[in-house]
Amino acid sequence: MTDFSRRDVLKLTLLASTAVLTTAVSAPTNAADLPALTETDPVGAALGYKEASSKVDVKKYPNFKPDQYCNNCKLIQGDAKSLRRPCSIFPGKSVAAKGWCAAYVKL
Ligand code: SF4
């Protein structure tokens, strides 16, 4: 089982704080206007972002559950019917509705 280190928790807290501050000063944008977050994006990769939650490395992220994906994460924004939506963790990018990352928070 992989445990988050104190450093990982601090990084996630800093990322989330930055995202909240960014979100506070700018309303969510239409995801169609945003570039897609990629799995190779440095922050995305650090959080294990996958475009399809079915591709999550369950050995690396043992807390992942098959019913977790961006569309039912508390941090997603925008229109629930869109295939790509803004996410408060990745300001200025869109994430896949069926994607997932380690910052997932159950809705
Ligand atoms: Fe954003 Fe949540 Fe998807 Fe992670 S799981 S990319 S935090 S919406």
mmCIF file with all atom_site columns, C-alpha atoms and ligand atoms in Angstrom:
data_model
loop_
_atom_site.group_PDB
_atom_site.id
_atom_site.type_symbol
_atom_site.label_atom_id
_atom_site.label_alt_id
_atom_site.label_comp_id
_atom_site.label_asym_id
_atom_site.label_entity_id
_atom_site.label_seq_id
_atom_site.pdbx_PDB_ins_code
_atom_site.Cartn_x
_atom_site.Cartn_y
_atom_site.Cartn_z
_atom_site.occupancy
_atom_site.B_iso_or_equiv
_atom_site.pdbx_formal_charge
_atom_site.auth_seq_id
_atom_site.auth_comp_id
_atom_site.auth_asym_id
_atom_site.auth_atom_id
_atom_site.pdbx_PDB_model_num
ATOM   1   C  CA  . MET A 1 1   ? 0.000   0.000  0.000   1.00 0.00 ? 1   MET A CA  1
ATOM   2   C  CA  . THR A 1 2   ? 1.332   3.443  -0.925  1.00 0.00 ? 2   THR A CA  1
ATOM   3   C  CA  . ASP A 1 3   ? 1.082   6.061  1.774   1.00 0.00 ? 3   ASP A CA  1
ATOM   4   C  CA  . PHE A 1 4   ? 1.285   9.731  1.100   1.00 0.00 ? 4   PHE A CA  1
ATOM   5   C  CA  . SER A 1 5   ? 4.368   11.217 2.685   1.00 0.00 ? 5   SER A CA  1
ATOM   6   C  CA  . ARG A 1 6   ? 4.163   14.393 4.679   1.00 0.00 ? 6   ARG A CA  1
ATOM   7   C  CA  . ARG A 1 7   ? 5.854   16.118 1.735   1.00 0.00 ? 7   ARG A CA  1
ATOM   8   C  CA  . ASP A 1 8   ? 3.166   14.807 -0.667  1.00 0.00 ? 8   ASP A CA  1
ATOM   9   C  CA  . VAL A 1 9   ? 0.428   16.094 1.635   1.00 0.00 ? 9   VAL A CA  1
ATOM   10  C  CA  . LEU A 1 10  ? 2.113   19.502 1.819   1.00 0.00 ? 10  LEU A CA  1
ATOM   11  C  CA  . LYS A 1 11  ? 2.426   19.595 -1.987  1.00 0.00 ? 11  LYS A CA  1
ATOM   12  C  CA  . LEU A 1 12  ? -1.232  18.704 -2.435  1.00 0.00 ? 12  LEU A CA  1
ATOM   13  C  CA  . THR A 1 13  ? -2.259  21.289 0.150   1.00 0.00 ? 13  THR A CA  1
ATOM   14  C  CA  . LEU A 1 14  ? -0.219  23.950 -1.636  1.00 0.00 ? 14  LEU A CA  1
ATOM   15  C  CA  . LEU A 1 15  ? -1.686  22.956 -5.005  1.00 0.00 ? 15  LEU A CA  1
ATOM   16  C  CA  . ALA A 1 16  ? -5.216  22.991 -3.632  1.00 0.00 ? 16  ALA A CA  1
ATOM   17  C  CA  . SER A 1 17  ? -4.666  26.361 -1.942  1.00 0.00 ? 17  SER A CA  1
ATOM   18  C  CA  . THR A 1 18  ? -3.306  27.837 -5.154  1.00 0.00 ? 18  THR A CA  1
ATOM   19  C  CA  . ALA A 1 19  ? -6.237  26.412 -7.072  1.00 0.00 ? 19  ALA A CA  1
ATOM   20  C  CA  . VAL A 1 20  ? -8.760  27.826 -4.599  1.00 0.00 ? 20  VAL A CA  1
ATOM   21  C  CA  . LEU A 1 21  ? -7.140  31.273 -4.775  1.00 0.00 ? 21  LEU A CA  1
ATOM   22  C  CA  . THR A 1 22  ? -7.053  31.149 -8.563  1.00 0.00 ? 22  THR A CA  1
ATOM   23  C  CA  . THR A 1 23  ? -10.659 30.047 -8.666  1.00 0.00 ? 23  THR A CA  1
ATOM   24  C  CA  . ALA A 1 24  ? -11.676 32.816 -6.299  1.00 0.00 ? 24  ALA A CA  1
ATOM   25  C  CA  . VAL A 1 25  ? -10.387 35.501 -8.640  1.00 0.00 ? 25  VAL A CA  1
ATOM   26  C  CA  . SER A 1 26  ? -11.582 33.959 -11.888 1.00 0.00 ? 26  SER A CA  1
ATOM   27  C  CA  . ALA A 1 27  ? -14.912 32.334 -12.580 1.00 0.00 ? 27  ALA A CA  1
ATOM   28  C  CA  . PRO A 1 28  ? -14.844 28.890 -14.201 1.00 0.00 ? 28  PRO A CA  1
ATOM   29  C  CA  . THR A 1 29  ? -14.307 29.159 -17.916 1.00 0.00 ? 29  THR A CA  1
ATOM   30  C  CA  . ASN A 1 30  ? -16.060 27.165 -20.593 1.00 0.00 ? 30  ASN A CA  1
ATOM   31  C  CA  . ALA A 1 31  ? -13.989 23.998 -20.871 1.00 0.00 ? 31  ALA A CA  1
ATOM   32  C  CA  . ALA A 1 32  ? -14.143 24.222 -24.668 1.00 0.00 ? 32  ALA A CA  1
ATOM   33  C  CA  . ASP A 1 33  ? -11.942 27.318 -24.371 1.00 0.00 ? 33  ASP A CA  1
ATOM   34  C  CA  . LEU A 1 34  ? -9.348  25.574 -22.222 1.00 0.00 ? 34  LEU A CA  1
ATOM   35  C  CA  . PRO A 1 35  ? -6.416  23.422 -23.358 1.00 0.00 ? 35  PRO A CA  1
ATOM   36  C  CA  . ALA A 1 36  ? -6.708  19.806 -22.271 1.00 0.00 ? 36  ALA A CA  1
ATOM   37  C  CA  . LEU A 1 37  ? -4.660  18.658 -19.303 1.00 0.00 ? 37  LEU A CA  1
ATOM   38  C  CA  . THR A 1 38  ? -2.370  15.898 -20.507 1.00 0.00 ? 38  THR A CA  1
ATOM   39  C  CA  . GLU A 1 39  ? -1.104  12.886 -18.614 1.00 0.00 ? 39  GLU A CA  1
ATOM   40  C  CA  . THR A 1 40  ? 2.428   14.180 -19.222 1.00 0.00 ? 40  THR A CA  1
ATOM   41  C  CA  . ASP A 1 41  ? 1.728   17.610 -17.711 1.00 0.00 ? 41  ASP A CA  1
ATOM   42  C  CA  . PRO A 1 42  ? 4.195   17.852 -14.767 1.00 0.00 ? 42  PRO A CA  1
ATOM   43  C  CA  . VAL A 1 43  ? 1.505   18.549 -12.157 1.00 0.00 ? 43  VAL A CA  1
ATOM   44  C  CA  . GLY A 1 44  ? -0.909  16.094 -13.761 1.00 0.00 ? 44  GLY A CA  1
ATOM   45  C  CA  . ALA A 1 45  ? 1.734   13.372 -13.820 1.00 0.00 ? 45  ALA A CA  1
ATOM   46  C  CA  . ALA A 1 46  ? 2.693   14.099 -10.194 1.00 0.00 ? 46  ALA A CA  1
ATOM   47  C  CA  . LEU A 1 47  ? -0.931  13.471 -9.245  1.00 0.00 ? 47  LEU A CA  1
ATOM   48  C  CA  . GLY A 1 48  ? -1.261  10.407 -11.488 1.00 0.00 ? 48  GLY A CA  1
ATOM   49  C  CA  . TYR A 1 49  ? -3.824  12.067 -13.774 1.00 0.00 ? 49  TYR A CA  1
ATOM   50  C  CA  . LYS A 1 50  ? -5.353  9.737  -16.354 1.00 0.00 ? 50  LYS A CA  1
ATOM   51  C  CA  . GLU A 1 51  ? -7.784  10.668 -19.113 1.00 0.00 ? 51  GLU A CA  1
ATOM   52  C  CA  . ALA A 1 52  ? -9.681  7.464  -18.353 1.00 0.00 ? 52  ALA A CA  1
ATOM   53  C  CA  . SER A 1 53  ? -10.032 6.355  -14.736 1.00 0.00 ? 53  SER A CA  1
ATOM   54  C  CA  . SER A 1 54  ? -9.896  2.745  -15.958 1.00 0.00 ? 54  SER A CA  1
ATOM   55  C  CA  . LYS A 1 55  ? -6.173  3.309  -16.659 1.00 0.00 ? 55  LYS A CA  1
ATOM   56  C  CA  . VAL A 1 56  ? -5.226  4.332  -13.115 1.00 0.00 ? 56  VAL A CA  1
ATOM   57  C  CA  . ASP A 1 57  ? -2.244  2.399  -11.756 1.00 0.00 ? 57  ASP A CA  1
ATOM   58  C  CA  . VAL A 1 58  ? -3.982  0.699  -8.825  1.00 0.00 ? 58  VAL A CA  1
ATOM   59  C  CA  . LYS A 1 59  ? -0.670  -0.520 -7.406  1.00 0.00 ? 59  LYS A CA  1
ATOM   60  C  CA  . LYS A 1 60  ? 0.560   3.051  -7.161  1.00 0.00 ? 60  LYS A CA  1
ATOM   61  C  CA  . TYR A 1 61  ? -2.825  4.410  -6.029  1.00 0.00 ? 61  TYR A CA  1
ATOM   62  C  CA  . PRO A 1 62  ? -4.389  1.644  -3.898  1.00 0.00 ? 62  PRO A CA  1
ATOM   63  C  CA  . ASN A 1 63  ? -7.054  3.995  -2.536  1.00 0.00 ? 63  ASN A CA  1
ATOM   64  C  CA  . PHE A 1 64  ? -8.497  4.414  -6.039  1.00 0.00 ? 64  PHE A CA  1
ATOM   65  C  CA  . LYS A 1 65  ? -11.976 2.929  -6.502  1.00 0.00 ? 65  LYS A CA  1
ATOM   66  C  CA  . PRO A 1 66  ? -13.464 2.081  -9.931  1.00 0.00 ? 66  PRO A CA  1
ATOM   67  C  CA  . ASP A 1 67  ? -16.440 4.377  -9.314  1.00 0.00 ? 67  ASP A CA  1
ATOM   68  C  CA  . GLN A 1 68  ? -14.179 7.424  -8.884  1.00 0.00 ? 68  GLN A CA  1
ATOM   69  C  CA  . TYR A 1 69  ? -13.799 9.782  -11.818 1.00 0.00 ? 69  TYR A CA  1
ATOM   70  C  CA  . CYS A 1 70  ? -13.675 13.515 -12.430 1.00 0.00 ? 70  CYS A CA  1
ATOM   71  C  CA  . ASN A 1 71  ? -17.401 13.899 -13.020 1.00 0.00 ? 71  ASN A CA  1
ATOM   72  C  CA  . ASN A 1 72  ? -18.161 12.839 -9.431  1.00 0.00 ? 72  ASN A CA  1
ATOM   73  C  CA  . CYS A 1 73  ? -15.242 14.697 -7.804  1.00 0.00 ? 73  CYS A CA  1
ATOM   74  C  CA  . LYS A 1 74  ? -15.913 17.742 -5.630  1.00 0.00 ? 74  LYS A CA  1
ATOM   75  C  CA  . LEU A 1 75  ? -13.164 19.684 -7.377  1.00 0.00 ? 75  LEU A CA  1
ATOM   76  C  CA  . ILE A 1 76  ? -14.660 19.575 -10.876 1.00 0.00 ? 76  ILE A CA  1
ATOM   77  C  CA  . GLN A 1 77  ? -16.352 22.672 -12.232 1.00 0.00 ? 77  GLN A CA  1
ATOM   78  C  CA  . GLY A 1 78  ? -18.521 23.645 -15.158 1.00 0.00 ? 78  GLY A CA  1
ATOM   79  C  CA  . ASP A 1 79  ? -21.331 21.868 -16.961 1.00 0.00 ? 79  ASP A CA  1
ATOM   80  C  CA  . ALA A 1 80  ? -21.977 18.326 -15.687 1.00 0.00 ? 80  ALA A CA  1
ATOM   81  C  CA  . LYS A 1 81  ? -22.961 17.233 -19.211 1.00 0.00 ? 81  LYS A CA  1
ATOM   82  C  CA  . SER A 1 82  ? -19.642 18.231 -20.793 1.00 0.00 ? 82  SER A CA  1
ATOM   83  C  CA  . LEU A 1 83  ? -17.044 15.619 -21.705 1.00 0.00 ? 83  LEU A CA  1
ATOM   84  C  CA  . ARG A 1 84  ? -14.284 18.029 -20.641 1.00 0.00 ? 84  ARG A CA  1
ATOM   85  C  CA  . ARG A 1 85  ? -14.595 20.337 -17.650 1.00 0.00 ? 85  ARG A CA  1
ATOM   86  C  CA  . PRO A 1 86  ? -12.480 22.799 -15.667 1.00 0.00 ? 86  PRO A CA  1
ATOM   87  C  CA  . CYS A 1 87  ? -10.955 21.515 -12.410 1.00 0.00 ? 87  CYS A CA  1
ATOM   88  C  CA  . SER A 1 88  ? -9.899  23.674 -9.464  1.00 0.00 ? 88  SER A CA  1
ATOM   89  C  CA  . ILE A 1 89  ? -6.655  21.689 -9.082  1.00 0.00 ? 89  ILE A CA  1
ATOM   90  C  CA  . PHE A 1 90  ? -5.580  22.422 -12.663 1.00 0.00 ? 90  PHE A CA  1
ATOM   91  C  CA  . PRO A 1 91  ? -6.522  26.057 -13.347 1.00 0.00 ? 91  PRO A CA  1
ATOM   92  C  CA  . GLY A 1 92  ? -6.530  27.021 -17.016 1.00 0.00 ? 92  GLY A CA  1
ATOM   93  C  CA  . LYS A 1 93  ? -6.858  23.406 -18.221 1.00 0.00 ? 93  LYS A CA  1
ATOM   94  C  CA  . SER A 1 94  ? -9.759  21.059 -18.835 1.00 0.00 ? 94  SER A CA  1
ATOM   95  C  CA  . VAL A 1 95  ? -9.934  17.513 -17.528 1.00 0.00 ? 95  VAL A CA  1
ATOM   96  C  CA  . ALA A 1 96  ? -11.807 14.541 -18.949 1.00 0.00 ? 96  ALA A CA  1
ATOM   97  C  CA  . ALA A 1 97  ? -15.161 13.819 -17.297 1.00 0.00 ? 97  ALA A CA  1
ATOM   98  C  CA  . LYS A 1 98  ? -14.080 10.164 -17.045 1.00 0.00 ? 98  LYS A CA  1
ATOM   99  C  CA  . GLY A 1 99  ? -10.565 11.057 -15.871 1.00 0.00 ? 99  GLY A CA  1
ATOM   100 C  CA  . TRP A 1 100 ? -9.039  10.774 -12.409 1.00 0.00 ? 100 TRP A CA  1
ATOM   101 C  CA  . CYS A 1 101 ? -6.147  12.066 -10.299 1.00 0.00 ? 101 CYS A CA  1
ATOM   102 C  CA  . ALA A 1 102 ? -4.892  11.477 -6.760  1.00 0.00 ? 102 ALA A CA  1
ATOM   103 C  CA  . ALA A 1 103 ? -6.500  14.711 -5.530  1.00 0.00 ? 103 ALA A CA  1
ATOM   104 C  CA  . TYR A 1 104 ? -9.949  13.138 -6.053  1.00 0.00 ? 104 TYR A CA  1
ATOM   105 C  CA  . VAL A 1 105 ? -12.516 14.146 -3.427  1.00 0.00 ? 105 VAL A CA  1
ATOM   106 C  CA  . LYS A 1 106 ? -15.810 12.255 -3.314  1.00 0.00 ? 106 LYS A CA  1
ATOM   107 C  CA  . LEU A 1 107 ? -18.765 14.456 -4.220  1.00 0.00 ? 107 LEU A CA  1
HETATM 108 FE FE1 . SF4 B 2 .   ? -9.717  17.357 -10.854 1.00 0.00 ? 1   SF4 B FE1 1
HETATM 109 FE FE2 . SF4 B 2 .   ? -10.955 15.663 -9.222  1.00 0.00 ? 1   SF4 B FE2 1
HETATM 110 FE FE3 . SF4 B 2 .   ? -10.468 14.976 -11.751 1.00 0.00 ? 1   SF4 B FE3 1
HETATM 111 FE FE4 . SF4 B 2 .   ? -8.472  15.160 -10.032 1.00 0.00 ? 1   SF4 B FE4 1
HETATM 112 S  S1  . SF4 B 2 .   ? -10.158 13.681 -9.935  1.00 0.00 ? 1   SF4 B S1  1
HETATM 113 S  S2  . SF4 B 2 .   ? -8.494  15.946 -12.136 1.00 0.00 ? 1   SF4 B S2  1
HETATM 114 S  S3  . SF4 B 2 .   ? -9.137  16.846 -8.740  1.00 0.00 ? 1   SF4 B S3  1
HETATM 115 S  S4  . SF4 B 2 .   ? -11.791 16.641 -11.045 1.00 0.00 ? 1   SF4 B S4  1
#
